[in-house]
Short mmCIF file of C-alpha atoms in Angstrom, two decimals:
data_model
loop_
_atom_site.label_atom_id
_atom_site.label_comp_id
_atom_site.label_asym_id
_atom_site.label_seq_id
_atom_site.Cartn_x
_atom_site.Cartn_y
_atom_site.Cartn_z
CA UNK A 1 14.77 -16.88 -20.64
CA UNK A 2 12.11 -15.19 -22.76
CA UNK A 3 14.76 -13.44 -24.85
CA UNK A 4 16.65 -16.70 -25.28
CA UNK A 5 13.47 -18.48 -26.36
CA UNK A 6 12.57 -15.74 -28.84
CA UNK A 7 16.13 -15.75 -30.20
CA UNK A 8 15.94 -19.49 -30.69
CA UNK A 9 12.65 -19.19 -32.56
CA UNK A 10 14.08 -16.47 -34.81
CA UNK A 11 17.20 -18.56 -35.50
CA UNK A 12 15.09 -21.58 -36.37
CA UNK A 13 12.90 -19.49 -38.68
CA UNK A 14 16.05 -18.21 -40.42
CA UNK A 15 17.32 -21.78 -40.78
CA UNK A 16 14.06 -22.85 -42.41
CA UNK A 17 14.34 -19.87 -44.75
CA UNK A 18 10.67 -18.86 -44.90
CA UNK A 19 10.59 -15.03 -44.83
CA UNK A 20 7.00 -14.59 -43.49
CA UNK A 21 7.75 -16.64 -40.37
CA UNK A 22 11.24 -15.21 -39.99
CA UNK A 23 9.91 -11.63 -40.17
CA UNK A 24 7.28 -12.31 -37.49
CA UNK A 25 9.81 -14.00 -35.22
CA UNK A 26 12.28 -11.15 -35.59
CA UNK A 27 9.59 -8.56 -34.93
CA UNK A 28 8.63 -10.26 -31.65
CA UNK A 29 12.27 -10.58 -30.67
CA UNK A 30 12.86 -6.88 -31.36
CA UNK A 31 9.90 -5.98 -29.16
CA UNK A 32 11.25 -8.09 -26.30
CA UNK A 33 14.72 -6.61 -26.66
CA UNK A 34 13.28 -3.10 -26.56
CA UNK A 35 11.20 -3.82 -23.45
CA UNK A 36 14.20 -5.24 -21.61
CA UNK A 37 16.47 -2.28 -22.41
CA UNK A 38 18.59 -3.87 -25.15
CA UNK A 39 18.09 -0.89 -27.44
CA UNK A 40 21.02 -1.41 -29.83
CA UNK A 41 20.15 -5.08 -30.31
CA UNK A 42 16.50 -4.14 -30.79
CA UNK A 43 17.31 -1.60 -33.51
CA UNK A 44 19.38 -4.18 -35.38
CA UNK A 45 16.67 -6.83 -35.03
CA UNK A 46 13.96 -4.52 -36.31
CA UNK A 47 16.14 -3.69 -39.32
CA UNK A 48 16.51 -7.40 -40.12
CA UNK A 49 12.77 -7.88 -39.57
CA UNK A 50 12.13 -5.14 -42.14
CA UNK A 51 14.33 -6.95 -44.66
CA UNK A 52 12.55 -10.27 -44.07
CA UNK A 53 9.14 -8.60 -44.29
CA UNK A 54 10.16 -7.03 -47.61
CA UNK A 55 11.18 -10.46 -48.92
CA UNK A 56 7.81 -11.80 -47.75
CA UNK A 57 6.03 -8.85 -49.42
CA UNK A 58 4.38 -8.05 -46.09
CA UNK A 59 4.19 -4.27 -46.21
CA UNK A 60 2.27 -3.97 -42.94
CA UNK A 61 4.88 -5.87 -40.95
CA UNK A 62 7.70 -3.99 -42.68
CA UNK A 63 6.07 -0.71 -41.67
CA UNK A 64 5.41 -1.80 -38.10
CA UNK A 65 9.01 -2.97 -37.66
CA UNK A 66 10.15 0.30 -39.24
CA UNK A 67 8.02 2.38 -36.88
CA UNK A 68 9.50 0.54 -33.91
CA UNK A 69 13.00 1.12 -35.29
CA UNK A 70 12.23 4.84 -35.63
CA UNK A 71 11.34 4.95 -31.94
CA UNK A 72 14.35 2.95 -30.77
CA UNK A 73 16.80 4.96 -32.88
CA UNK A 74 15.38 8.36 -32.05
CA UNK A 75 14.34 7.94 -28.44
CA UNK A 76 16.40 5.15 -26.86
CA UNK A 77 19.61 5.54 -28.84
CA UNK A 78 19.53 9.33 -29.19
CA UNK A 79 19.80 9.39 -32.98
CA UNK A 80 16.74 11.47 -33.94
CA UNK A 81 18.05 12.65 -37.32
CA UNK A 82 18.52 9.07 -38.49
CA UNK A 83 15.15 8.11 -37.07
CA UNK A 84 13.32 10.93 -38.86
CA UNK A 85 15.01 10.10 -42.17
CA UNK A 86 13.74 6.54 -41.84
CA UNK A 87 10.27 7.84 -40.97
CA UNK A 88 10.18 9.82 -44.24
CA UNK A 89 10.91 6.66 -46.22
CA UNK A 90 8.29 4.70 -44.29
CA UNK A 91 5.74 7.44 -44.94
CA UNK A 92 6.13 6.92 -48.68
CA UNK A 93 5.88 3.13 -48.33
CA UNK A 94 2.76 3.48 -46.20
CA UNK A 95 1.06 5.73 -48.74
CA UNK A 96 1.83 3.27 -51.53
CA UNK A 97 0.63 0.33 -49.41
CA UNK A 98 -2.84 1.79 -48.85
CA UNK A 99 -2.34 3.94 -45.76
CA UNK A 100 -3.64 1.54 -43.11
CA UNK A 101 -4.96 3.81 -40.30
CA UNK A 102 -3.55 1.74 -37.43
CA UNK A 103 -0.10 1.66 -38.99
CA UNK A 104 -0.31 5.35 -39.81
CA UNK A 105 -1.20 6.05 -36.17
CA UNK A 106 1.72 3.93 -34.98
CA UNK A 107 4.18 5.76 -37.22
CA UNK A 108 2.81 9.20 -36.28
CA UNK A 109 3.00 8.34 -32.59
CA UNK A 110 6.57 7.08 -32.83
CA UNK A 111 7.68 10.18 -34.71
CA UNK A 112 5.91 12.28 -32.10
CA UNK A 113 7.97 10.59 -29.37
CA UNK A 114 11.20 11.30 -31.26
CA UNK A 115 10.23 14.94 -31.73
CA UNK A 116 9.47 15.18 -28.01
CA UNK A 117 12.97 13.87 -27.31
CA UNK A 118 14.32 16.59 -29.63
CA UNK A 119 12.40 19.29 -27.81
CA UNK A 120 10.29 20.08 -30.89
CA UNK A 121 7.12 20.16 -28.81
CA UNK A 122 4.85 21.94 -31.30
CA UNK A 123 5.60 19.37 -34.00
CA UNK A 124 5.36 16.52 -31.51
CA UNK A 125 1.92 17.69 -30.42
CA UNK A 126 0.75 17.77 -34.04
CA UNK A 127 1.95 14.24 -34.76
CA UNK A 128 0.51 12.71 -31.59
CA UNK A 129 -2.79 14.58 -31.93
CA UNK A 130 -3.13 13.22 -35.49
CA UNK A 131 -2.36 9.69 -34.32
CA UNK A 132 -5.00 9.58 -31.56
CA UNK A 133 -8.22 9.60 -33.65
CA UNK A 134 -6.67 7.19 -36.15
CA UNK A 135 -5.98 4.65 -33.43
CA UNK A 136 -9.47 5.12 -31.99
CA UNK A 137 -11.02 4.61 -35.42
CA UNK A 138 -8.90 1.56 -36.24
CA UNK A 139 -8.78 -0.21 -32.87
CA UNK A 140 -11.52 1.32 -30.71
CA UNK A 141 -11.23 3.74 -27.78
CA UNK A 142 -10.36 1.23 -25.04
CA UNK A 143 -6.92 0.15 -26.18
CA UNK A 144 -3.54 0.49 -24.44
CA UNK A 145 -2.14 2.13 -27.59
CA UNK A 146 -4.70 4.91 -27.22
CA UNK A 147 -3.85 5.34 -23.54
CA UNK A 148 -0.15 5.60 -24.38
CA UNK A 149 -0.84 8.40 -26.85
CA UNK A 150 -2.92 10.28 -24.28
CA UNK A 151 0.04 10.03 -21.88
CA UNK A 152 2.53 11.17 -24.51
CA UNK A 153 0.35 14.08 -25.57
CA UNK A 154 -0.06 15.12 -21.93
CA UNK A 155 3.73 15.16 -21.50
CA UNK A 156 4.10 17.43 -24.53
CA UNK A 157 1.37 19.74 -23.28
CA UNK A 158 3.12 20.02 -19.93
CA UNK A 159 6.35 20.97 -21.65
CA UNK A 160 4.39 23.62 -23.55
CA UNK A 161 3.08 25.10 -20.29
CA UNK A 162 -0.52 23.87 -20.67
CA UNK A 163 -1.08 21.81 -17.52
CA UNK A 164 -4.88 21.93 -17.57
CA UNK A 165 -4.99 20.34 -21.02
CA UNK A 166 -2.33 17.85 -19.97
CA UNK A 167 -4.45 16.76 -17.01
CA UNK A 168 -7.36 15.89 -19.33
CA UNK A 169 -5.18 13.54 -21.36
CA UNK A 170 -3.49 12.01 -18.32
CA UNK A 171 -6.90 11.19 -16.89
CA UNK A 172 -8.22 9.77 -20.16
CA UNK A 173 -5.17 7.56 -20.53
CA UNK A 174 -5.35 6.43 -16.91
CA UNK A 175 -9.02 5.46 -17.26
CA UNK A 176 -8.21 3.33 -20.31
CA UNK A 177 -5.28 1.60 -18.61
CA UNK A 178 -7.38 0.94 -15.51
CA UNK A 179 -10.04 -0.75 -17.67
CA UNK A 180 -7.76 -2.66 -20.03
CA UNK A 181 -4.62 -3.49 -18.03
CA UNK A 182 -5.84 -3.11 -14.47
CA UNK A 183 -4.80 -0.71 -11.69
CA UNK A 184 -1.69 -2.73 -10.70
CA UNK A 185 -0.10 -2.89 -14.14
CA UNK A 186 3.26 -1.07 -14.44
CA UNK A 187 1.99 1.11 -17.29
CA UNK A 188 -1.02 2.14 -15.22
CA UNK A 189 1.25 2.94 -12.29
CA UNK A 190 3.55 5.02 -14.50
CA UNK A 191 0.70 7.07 -15.89
CA UNK A 192 -0.77 7.58 -12.41
CA UNK A 193 2.66 8.77 -11.29
CA UNK A 194 2.83 11.19 -14.24
CA UNK A 195 -0.53 12.62 -13.24
CA UNK A 196 0.62 12.99 -9.64
CA UNK A 197 3.82 14.75 -10.72
CA UNK A 198 1.74 17.11 -12.83
CA UNK A 199 -0.37 18.06 -9.81
CA UNK A 200 2.67 18.45 -7.56
CA UNK A 201 4.22 20.84 -10.07
CA UNK A 202 1.09 22.95 -9.76
CA UNK A 203 1.20 22.86 -5.97
CA UNK A 204 -1.90 20.71 -5.61
CA UNK A 205 -2.70 17.03 -5.24
CA UNK A 206 -4.58 14.60 -7.47
CA UNK A 207 -7.96 13.53 -6.06
#
């Protein structure tokens, strides 16, 4: 029902023909499609959102939709080469548009996820580690986006054989999720599970 409602809003915005509203509606629809597993539809919607944002001269929304498309293409659809080519274009647009730190962090984090999917763990670590302080500076330390990056960095560190460092980031992310989303939220539960798996792989248990 939520997808149907969002689709209806996007269709109505397109009928009106006002690019700023259409771009926002498409961006929200793409997010919902991604969260519900409709990856191919989400990638297409984010592409259309980018086009509408360009018509509206909204560089920030164009970049945010582009960063989401990078993630969907490279991680969910298994097309990392295409995703990274898009990221290079977005990097240039972001520099020209003033290099907003929150958007830069979002793009770096999404590229880091794609690189993790590729198995390029050293590069992934660099991208995610660069994104973390930017998000903290732009949004503050107690934000779900910051927790997500701690989780993603911990995963990379585990792949690199550095479980002690991974534990630090799992715990930091879990503390943020507990404070901001609550202990019962699915994202909190996932991160707690990741921490538990990390301890089980070391032959110990999380306190």
